Short mmCIF file of C-alpha atoms and ligand atoms in Angstrom, two decimals:
data_model
loop_
_atom_site.label_atom_id
_atom_site.label_comp_id
_atom_site.label_asym_id
_atom_site.label_seq_id
_atom_site.Cartn_x
_atom_site.Cartn_y
_atom_site.Cartn_z
CA MET A 1 77.55 74.75 106.19
CA LEU A 2 76.82 72.45 103.28
CA ILE A 3 74.42 70.36 105.33
CA SER A 4 72.47 73.38 106.41
CA ALA A 5 72.22 74.56 102.78
CA ILE A 6 70.94 71.14 101.78
CA ARG A 7 68.33 71.27 104.51
CA ARG A 8 67.17 74.69 103.29
CA TRP A 9 66.94 73.37 99.75
CA ARG A 10 64.79 70.41 100.92
CA ILE A 11 62.45 72.67 102.82
CA ARG A 12 62.13 75.12 99.93
CA ARG A 13 61.28 72.25 97.63
CA LEU A 14 58.48 71.10 99.95
CA TYR A 15 57.19 74.66 100.22
CA ASN A 16 57.22 75.21 96.46
CA ALA A 17 55.35 71.94 95.99
CA GLY A 18 52.57 73.28 98.25
CA GLU A 19 53.45 70.79 101.01
CA TRP A 20 53.07 73.49 103.65
CA SER A 21 52.48 71.43 106.75
CA LYS A 22 55.47 69.18 105.93
CA ALA A 23 57.65 72.20 105.17
CA ARG A 24 56.57 73.77 108.45
CA LYS A 25 57.42 70.67 110.50
CA GLU A 26 60.89 70.64 108.91
CA CYS A 27 61.25 74.34 109.69
CA GLU A 28 60.44 73.75 113.35
CA SER A 29 63.53 71.65 113.78
CA GLU A 30 65.65 74.35 112.11
CA LEU A 31 64.64 77.10 114.52
CA ALA A 32 67.50 76.30 116.89
CA THR A 33 70.12 76.28 114.11
CA SER A 34 71.91 78.80 111.92
CA ASN A 35 68.94 78.46 109.56
CA TYR A 36 66.78 80.32 112.10
CA MET A 37 65.77 83.35 110.01
CA PHE A 38 65.10 81.25 106.94
CA ALA A 39 62.99 78.77 108.91
CA ALA A 40 61.09 81.35 110.94
CA GLU A 41 60.11 83.37 107.89
CA LEU A 42 59.05 80.29 105.97
CA MET A 43 56.98 79.08 108.93
CA VAL A 44 55.01 82.32 108.83
CA ARG A 45 54.36 81.89 105.11
CA CYS A 46 53.30 78.25 105.58
CA LEU A 47 50.89 79.14 108.39
CA TYR A 48 49.45 81.87 106.20
CA ASN A 49 48.95 79.51 103.26
CA GLU A 50 47.36 76.98 105.60
CA ALA A 51 44.93 79.68 106.85
CA GLN A 52 46.08 79.07 110.41
CA TRP A 53 45.59 82.68 111.47
CA GLN A 54 45.71 82.25 115.24
CA ALA A 55 48.76 79.97 115.11
CA LEU A 56 50.46 82.55 112.87
CA LEU A 57 49.73 85.34 115.35
CA ASP A 58 51.03 83.23 118.25
CA PHE A 59 54.21 82.49 116.30
CA THR A 60 54.95 86.08 115.20
CA ASN A 61 54.23 87.22 118.74
CA HIS A 62 57.19 85.13 119.92
CA HIS A 63 59.27 85.74 116.79
CA PRO A 64 58.42 89.30 115.66
CA GLU A 65 61.45 89.45 113.35
CA SER A 66 60.04 86.56 111.29
CA ASP A 67 57.23 88.61 109.75
CA LEU A 68 58.89 90.02 106.66
CA GLY A 69 55.71 90.39 104.64
CA SER A 70 53.17 92.00 107.02
CA TYR A 71 51.55 88.60 107.51
CA THR A 72 50.60 89.47 111.10
CA HIS A 73 48.47 92.32 109.87
CA LYS A 74 46.85 90.20 107.15
CA ALA A 75 46.19 87.34 109.58
CA LYS A 76 44.49 89.71 112.04
CA ARG A 77 42.21 90.90 109.27
CA LYS A 78 41.40 87.34 108.18
CA LEU A 79 40.66 86.35 111.76
CA ALA A 80 38.33 89.32 112.20
CA GLU A 81 36.53 88.40 108.96
CA LYS A 82 36.11 84.83 110.18
CA ILE A 83 34.63 85.96 113.51
CA GLU A 84 32.35 88.38 111.67
CA ALA A 85 31.10 85.69 109.32
CA SER A 86 30.27 83.42 112.25
CA GLU A 87 28.47 86.26 114.06
CA GLY A 88 26.23 86.91 111.06
CA ILE A 89 24.54 90.24 110.30
CA PRO A 90 21.56 90.99 112.57
CA GLU A 91 18.07 91.35 111.10
CA PRO A 92 14.87 92.90 112.48
CA ASP A 93 11.89 90.90 113.79
CA HIS A 94 9.61 92.47 111.23
CA LYS A 95 11.12 91.91 107.79
CA GLN A 96 10.25 93.59 104.52
CA ASP A 97 11.67 93.65 101.00
CA TRP A 98 13.74 96.53 99.60
CA ASN A 99 11.32 99.09 98.18
CA ALA A 100 12.84 100.94 95.22
CA THR A 101 9.85 103.21 94.61
CA ASP A 102 8.91 104.32 98.13
CA LEU A 103 12.45 104.85 99.40
CA LEU A 104 11.49 106.13 102.86
CA SER A 105 9.51 102.96 103.59
CA ASN A 106 12.86 101.17 103.93
CA TRP A 107 13.36 102.80 107.34
CA SER A 108 11.86 101.20 110.46
CA GLN A 109 12.34 101.16 114.24
CA GLU A 110 12.16 98.39 116.84
CA GLY A 111 12.83 99.60 120.38
CA ASN A 112 15.83 101.93 120.25
CA ARG A 113 17.15 100.26 117.14
CA VAL A 114 16.63 101.96 113.76
CA TRP A 115 16.71 99.61 110.80
CA LEU A 116 17.43 100.34 107.17
CA ARG A 117 16.45 97.81 104.56
CA HIS A 118 18.96 98.23 101.69
CA PRO A 119 18.92 96.27 98.42
CA TRP A 120 21.13 93.50 99.86
CA GLY A 121 20.06 93.23 103.49
CA TRP A 122 19.85 95.20 106.72
CA VAL A 123 21.89 97.66 108.73
CA HIS A 124 21.01 99.32 112.03
CA TRP A 125 21.77 102.10 114.54
CA ASP A 126 21.25 101.94 118.29
CA MET A 127 19.74 105.28 119.13
CA PRO A 128 19.57 107.11 122.47
CA GLU A 129 16.52 106.64 124.72
CA GLY A 130 13.53 108.62 123.45
CA PHE A 131 14.49 108.68 119.76
CA VAL A 132 11.44 108.39 117.49
CA LEU A 133 11.99 107.68 113.81
CA GLY A 134 8.43 108.79 113.07
CA GLN A 135 9.28 112.29 114.33
CA THR A 136 12.30 112.60 112.06
CA HIS A 137 11.91 115.00 109.13
CA PRO A 138 11.67 113.24 105.72
CA SER A 139 14.50 115.39 104.34
CA LEU A 140 16.84 113.91 106.98
CA LEU A 141 15.84 110.36 106.06
CA HIS A 142 16.38 111.14 102.37
CA LEU A 143 19.77 112.72 103.02
CA ALA A 144 20.75 109.67 105.10
CA LEU A 145 19.74 107.37 102.22
CA GLU A 146 21.76 109.44 99.77
CA VAL A 147 25.00 109.38 101.81
CA LEU A 148 24.60 105.63 102.41
CA LEU A 149 23.37 104.31 99.08
CA SER A 150 23.98 106.80 96.23
CA PRO A 151 27.01 104.96 94.76
CA TRP A 152 24.72 101.99 94.00
CA VAL A 153 21.20 103.41 94.03
CA PRO A 154 21.43 106.69 92.08
CA GLU A 155 17.69 107.35 92.63
CA THR A 156 18.55 108.23 96.25
CA LYS A 157 20.12 111.47 94.93
CA SER A 158 16.90 112.99 93.68
CA TRP A 159 14.65 113.92 96.54
CA ASP A 160 12.50 116.95 96.74
CA VAL A 161 10.57 117.30 99.97
CA GLU A 162 9.67 120.33 102.03
CA ALA A 163 12.89 121.68 103.54
CA ARG A 164 13.51 121.24 107.26
CA SER A 165 14.12 124.43 109.20
CA ARG A 166 17.34 124.70 111.14
CA GLY A 167 17.47 123.72 114.79
CA GLN A 168 19.48 125.31 117.60
CA HIS A 169 22.69 123.37 118.13
CA HIS A 170 26.00 122.72 116.42
CA ALA A 171 27.21 119.12 116.29
CA LEU A 172 30.57 117.59 115.37
CA SER A 173 31.03 114.17 113.82
CA TYR A 174 33.73 113.21 116.31
CA SER A 175 36.22 110.37 115.97
CA GLY A 176 38.50 111.05 118.93
CA GLY A 177 41.53 111.47 116.62
CA ILE A 178 43.83 114.47 116.21
CA ASP A 179 41.98 116.29 113.38
CA SER A 180 38.60 115.77 114.96
CA THR A 181 39.83 116.97 118.34
CA ALA A 182 41.32 120.10 116.74
CA ALA A 183 37.87 120.74 115.21
CA MET A 184 36.28 120.29 118.65
CA ILE A 185 38.71 122.81 120.15
CA LEU A 186 37.94 125.46 117.49
CA MET A 187 34.14 125.01 117.65
CA PRO A 188 32.00 126.57 120.42
CA ASP A 189 32.14 124.64 123.71
CA ASN A 190 28.46 123.66 123.58
CA THR A 191 28.88 121.78 120.27
CA ILE A 192 27.40 118.29 120.55
CA LEU A 193 30.05 115.57 120.04
CA ALA A 194 28.87 112.30 118.50
CA TYR A 195 30.92 109.23 117.68
CA HIS A 196 30.04 106.55 115.16
CA GLU A 197 30.85 103.27 116.89
CA ARG A 198 31.45 100.28 114.63
CA ASN A 199 29.57 97.56 116.51
CA PHE A 200 30.96 94.42 114.96
CA THR A 201 34.27 92.62 115.30
CA SER A 202 37.00 94.24 113.23
CA MET A 203 40.63 95.14 113.39
CA LEU A 204 39.88 98.63 114.60
CA ASN A 205 40.33 99.08 118.28
CA HIS A 206 38.08 101.58 120.05
CA SER A 207 40.17 101.68 123.21
CA LEU A 208 42.16 104.82 122.31
CA PRO A 209 39.13 106.94 121.35
CA TYR A 210 37.39 105.71 124.51
CA SER A 211 40.19 106.86 126.75
CA THR A 212 40.06 110.24 124.95
CA PHE A 213 36.29 110.46 125.57
CA GLU A 214 36.76 109.65 129.24
CA ALA A 215 39.34 112.39 129.60
CA ILE A 216 37.08 114.90 127.83
CA GLU A 217 34.23 113.98 130.17
CA LEU A 218 36.38 114.23 133.28
CA ARG A 219 38.11 117.47 132.34
CA THR A 220 35.31 119.42 130.66
CA ASN A 221 32.07 117.71 131.69
CA ARG A 222 31.24 117.24 128.01
CA ARG A 223 29.84 113.89 127.06
CA VAL A 224 30.59 112.16 123.79
CA LEU A 225 27.47 110.53 122.41
CA ARG A 226 28.30 107.08 120.95
CA ILE A 227 26.03 105.60 118.34
CA PRO A 228 26.69 101.92 117.60
CA SER A 229 26.00 100.87 114.01
CA ASN A 230 27.04 98.39 111.34
CA HIS A 231 26.27 100.60 108.32
CA GLU A 232 29.88 100.28 107.13
CA LYS A 233 28.82 96.81 105.94
CA ILE A 234 26.76 98.21 103.06
CA ARG A 235 29.64 98.53 100.64
CA THR A 236 30.95 95.04 101.36
CA PHE A 237 28.11 93.78 99.13
CA SER A 238 29.90 95.32 96.17
CA GLY A 239 33.16 93.65 97.01
CA LYS A 240 34.73 96.54 98.92
CA GLN A 241 36.29 96.44 102.35
CA THR A 242 34.18 97.49 105.33
CA GLY A 243 33.99 101.29 105.48
CA PHE A 244 31.93 104.38 104.76
CA SER A 245 29.78 104.30 101.63
CA THR A 246 30.62 107.95 100.90
CA ALA A 247 32.65 110.56 102.79
CA ASN A 248 29.49 111.94 104.36
CA ALA A 249 28.30 108.55 105.60
CA ALA A 250 30.71 109.25 108.46
CA CYS A 251 28.08 111.60 109.93
CA VAL A 252 24.92 109.65 109.13
CA HIS A 253 24.28 109.07 112.85
CA LEU A 254 24.01 112.86 113.26
CA ILE A 255 21.77 113.26 110.20
CA LEU A 256 19.38 110.72 111.73
CA LEU A 257 19.58 112.43 115.13
CA ALA A 258 19.24 115.99 113.80
CA ASP A 259 15.63 116.43 114.97
CA HIS A 260 16.10 114.51 118.20
CA LEU A 261 19.08 116.75 119.09
CA ASP A 262 17.62 119.88 117.44
CA LEU A 263 20.66 120.45 115.23
CA SER A 264 21.45 123.49 113.10
CA SER A 265 24.70 122.12 111.71
CA ILE A 266 27.04 119.20 111.36
CA ALA A 267 30.79 119.83 111.45
CA PHE A 268 33.63 117.63 110.24
CA GLY A 269 37.33 117.42 111.11
CA THR A 270 38.41 117.75 107.48
CA VAL A 271 41.88 119.29 107.06
CA ILE A 272 43.54 121.15 104.14
CA GLU A 273 44.80 117.85 102.70
CA ASN A 274 41.23 116.95 101.80
CA THR A 275 39.92 120.42 100.95
CA TRP A 276 42.40 122.82 99.35
CA LEU A 277 44.73 120.02 98.27
CA GLU A 278 43.82 117.18 95.98
CA LYS A 279 44.93 113.91 97.56
CA GLY A 280 47.39 115.94 99.64
CA LEU A 281 49.50 116.48 96.49
CA LYS A 282 48.24 119.44 94.47
CA TYR A 283 46.48 122.72 95.20
CA ARG A 284 42.92 123.17 93.99
CA ASP A 285 40.41 125.97 94.46
CA PHE A 286 38.11 124.05 96.77
CA THR A 287 35.28 126.59 96.35
CA GLN A 288 35.05 125.50 92.69
CA SER A 289 35.02 121.76 93.42
CA HIS A 290 32.01 119.61 92.69
CA TYR A 291 32.08 118.43 96.30
CA TRP A 292 31.75 121.90 97.80
CA ASN A 293 29.10 122.95 95.29
CA TYR A 294 27.02 119.85 95.90
CA TRP A 295 26.98 118.67 99.54
CA PRO A 296 26.41 121.89 101.52
CA LYS A 297 23.29 122.53 99.39
CA LYS A 298 22.00 119.03 100.06
CA PHE A 299 22.55 119.41 103.81
CA GLU A 300 20.87 122.83 103.70
CA GLN A 301 17.75 121.18 102.24
CA ALA A 302 17.69 119.12 105.42
CA GLY A 303 18.08 122.25 107.58
CA LEU A 304 21.73 121.55 108.34
CA MET A 305 24.65 123.87 107.82
CA TYR A 306 27.67 121.95 106.49
CA VAL A 307 30.60 123.16 108.58
CA LEU A 308 34.29 122.56 107.86
CA PRO A 309 35.82 124.25 110.93
CA ILE A 310 39.40 123.16 110.15
CA ASN A 311 39.37 123.33 106.34
CA HIS A 312 41.94 126.15 106.72
CA ILE A 313 44.27 124.02 108.84
CA THR A 314 46.80 121.36 107.89
CA GLU A 315 47.41 118.14 109.75
CA ALA A 316 50.47 119.83 111.23
CA GLY A 317 48.26 122.69 112.42
CA ALA A 318 45.81 120.20 113.94
CA LEU A 319 48.69 118.50 115.77
CA SER A 320 49.85 121.85 117.09
CA ILE A 321 46.37 122.75 118.35
CA CYS A 322 46.01 119.41 120.15
CA LYS A 323 49.51 119.69 121.60
CA GLN A 324 48.71 123.10 123.09
CA SER A 325 45.37 121.89 124.47
CA SER A 326 44.55 120.17 127.74
CA PHE A 327 44.04 116.91 125.80
CA SER A 328 47.62 116.64 124.53
CA ASP A 329 48.28 113.59 126.69
CA VAL A 330 45.20 111.60 125.65
CA VAL A 331 44.37 112.37 122.03
CA ASN A 332 45.61 109.75 119.60
CA SER A 333 44.75 108.76 116.04
CA CYS A 334 46.23 105.24 116.07
CA LEU A 335 43.55 102.59 115.56
CA ARG A 336 45.84 99.65 116.18
CA GLY A 337 46.78 100.46 119.72
CA HIS A 338 46.01 98.50 122.86
CA THR A 339 44.95 99.60 126.34
CA GLY A 340 45.81 103.25 125.89
CA GLU A 341 49.05 102.61 123.96
CA TRP A 342 49.58 103.45 120.30
CA CYS A 343 51.22 100.81 118.06
CA GLY A 344 54.12 102.99 116.88
CA LYS A 345 54.31 101.12 113.60
CA CYS A 346 51.43 102.35 111.46
CA TRP A 347 51.31 105.25 109.00
CA LYS A 348 49.18 107.31 111.42
CA CYS A 349 51.75 106.80 114.15
CA PHE A 350 54.46 108.00 111.73
CA HIS A 351 52.81 111.24 110.71
CA LYS A 352 50.83 112.04 113.86
CA ASN A 353 52.40 110.43 116.93
CA GLY A 354 55.99 110.86 115.75
CA PRO A 355 55.77 114.67 115.29
CA LEU A 356 54.08 114.87 118.74
CA GLY A 357 57.29 113.47 120.18
CA ARG A 358 55.87 110.04 120.92
CA LYS A 359 57.99 106.95 120.48
CA ILE A 360 57.56 105.24 117.12
CA ASP A 361 59.45 102.68 115.09
CA PRO A 362 60.15 104.50 111.80
CA SER A 363 61.72 101.38 110.29
CA SER A 364 58.46 99.40 110.58
CA LYS A 365 57.17 97.52 107.53
CA GLU A 366 54.14 99.74 107.05
CA ILE A 367 55.99 103.04 107.39
CA SER A 368 58.79 101.97 105.01
CA HIS A 369 56.22 100.64 102.57
CA PHE A 370 54.25 103.89 102.41
CA LEU A 371 57.37 106.08 102.29
CA ASN A 372 58.48 104.28 99.16
CA LYS A 373 55.11 104.24 97.45
CA LYS A 374 54.22 106.57 94.60
CA PRO A 375 52.23 108.79 94.84
CA LEU A 376 53.23 109.41 98.42
CA ARG A 377 50.25 109.33 100.76
CA THR A 378 49.29 112.66 102.38
CA ALA A 379 52.40 113.85 100.55
CA GLN A 380 52.90 117.42 101.74
CA HIS A 381 52.33 116.39 105.33
CA ALA A 382 54.58 113.33 105.03
CA LEU A 383 57.43 115.56 103.81
CA TRP A 384 56.95 117.84 106.81
CA ALA A 385 56.73 114.86 109.17
CA LEU A 386 60.02 113.44 107.84
CA LYS A 387 61.68 116.83 108.26
CA VAL A 388 60.52 117.58 111.82
CA GLN A 389 61.44 114.09 112.98
CA GLY A 390 64.88 114.26 111.33
CA LEU A 391 64.10 111.13 109.32
CA GLU A 392 65.20 112.42 105.89
CA ASN A 393 67.46 109.39 105.52
CA LEU A 394 64.40 107.12 105.30
CA ALA A 395 63.38 108.62 101.97
CA PRO A 396 66.43 109.95 100.10
CA GLN A 397 64.32 110.24 96.94
CA LEU A 398 62.38 113.07 98.64
CA SER A 399 65.39 115.05 99.86
CA ASN A 400 64.88 117.98 97.42
CA HIS A 401 61.41 118.58 98.75
CA ILE A 402 62.41 118.16 102.38
CA ALA A 403 65.24 120.65 102.02
CA LYS A 404 62.73 123.47 101.42
CA ASP A 405 61.36 125.66 104.20
CA LEU A 406 58.20 123.85 105.31
CA SER A 407 57.36 125.96 108.34
CA TRP A 408 54.36 127.45 106.50
CA TRP A 409 52.74 124.02 106.79
CA GLU A 410 52.20 124.60 110.51
CA LYS A 411 50.19 127.79 109.86
CA ALA A 412 46.56 128.48 108.98
CA TYR A 413 45.20 129.49 105.56
CA GLN A 414 43.05 132.61 105.94
CA PRO A 415 40.95 132.21 102.73
CA GLY A 416 39.56 128.94 104.16
CA LEU A 417 37.55 130.94 106.68
CA GLU A 418 35.27 132.08 103.86
CA LEU A 419 33.76 128.59 103.72
CA ILE A 420 32.33 129.13 107.20
CA ASP A 421 29.24 131.30 107.67
CA GLU A 422 29.04 134.10 110.21
CA PRO A 423 28.81 134.24 113.20
CA LEU A 424 30.72 130.97 113.41
CA ARG A 425 33.45 132.30 111.08
CA SER A 426 34.57 135.09 113.45
CA PHE A 427 34.44 132.70 116.38
CA ILE A 428 36.67 130.17 114.64
CA GLU A 429 39.00 132.86 113.35
CA LYS A 430 39.54 134.09 116.90
CA ARG A 431 40.17 130.62 118.28
CA THR A 432 42.52 129.79 115.38
CA THR A 433 44.55 132.93 116.11
CA SER A 434 44.99 131.86 119.72
CA TYR A 435 46.67 128.62 118.61
CA LEU A 436 48.33 129.22 115.24
CA GLU A 437 50.03 131.82 113.07
CA TRP A 438 48.53 132.63 109.66
CA MET A 439 50.26 131.74 106.39
CA ALA A 440 51.84 134.74 104.66
CA GLU A 441 51.03 135.85 101.10
CA PRO A 442 51.86 134.76 98.45
CA TYR A 443 50.60 131.47 99.82
CA ALA A 444 53.04 128.58 99.46
CA LEU A 445 49.96 126.33 99.61
CA ILE A 446 48.79 127.55 96.19
CA SER A 447 52.00 126.39 94.52
CA VAL A 448 51.83 122.87 95.95
CA ASP A 449 52.05 120.50 93.00
CA LEU A 450 54.03 117.47 94.09
CA ASP A 451 55.19 114.72 91.83
CA VAL A 452 56.34 112.34 94.56
ZN1 ZN B 501 49.69 103.13 115.16
#
């Protein structure tokens, strides 16, 4: 007993002195002793401090209980960043400087690849055969610049060119996840589905959306257009993590393709949590928001109707629609899964896969971490998800809220339909009614004001 305590003390001293490789070697010989947990956990921390990402992943793979600080997740991210850095960011053959006065001159095309010169470098899109940038209306190119660059180049917000007239077809910015699939189900069947495909190494795994696309193609004959791009790199130049520059950058592939595909609208799988609720916590009159009074007008200038076909539906409603559909077995929002399997440990798995009856590990690091964080992420939905999964014990601090009747959360909010223009509104209303009940007045939604 005493000897093993002395050995732990020695190892801790090495670790605290920054002697990580020595500490790790000592730990190795403790793995077969009663000091196992101590040694295994410290080995993970040493490997992390030594930036030995792959060795760390190999170790936690064999000793999953040793990762007490989400080091596996962090190491995967570091490894992806390292691979990305070695891959470099592609550049066009014909190079030009960023032009701050003639903004549209920053667009160019080489083969099927569309290039955008931005102030810090280049991003690109791989377009379908036959796409011609030169035949794309200037208002679309301006709108694309605004959704991609406005946080850093405010001049991209003021553009005043002849408006584009609307085309013929609806399109949906489709991710393959639950919300997006619910939007697909409520929209007309001839809506064009287009997926933004991150085309560089990252932690996101496309395999689950791909198996969803395959199933959609097989079962309905509808094809999901995939547009590879690295535009999520733009914001990394201002120190942010890879991701969309603005919420509407998620559909920039469709803005650029609007003439090629003859589009009249772009639809989004945005649920109540991001429309009628602020951060999922508090009700707001979305019709009065800056967002709603700004973006649809901008899209209209580019001849595109801005459609929120599930703004009147909660995440629980979206789950219910998918569950009742013919895609219930394939649709999945987890981005950490492998070969058609969800991870069961992430926040998405907790609040989407769990309520669908899929196996998850509610005691995982990430789920426990988010359940104890304030403010609670996607709060109203998280409360419902805890309740329907019978997991109240995981968050005793929320028990008052969970005790309430939350069945209204699975229903649709009629006033949301007013955000959708006719004739689409009646169409979506009819389809909604075939899947969900409507919330009763007075709406419980309006009194949502959570301090959790
Ligand atoms: Zn997951």
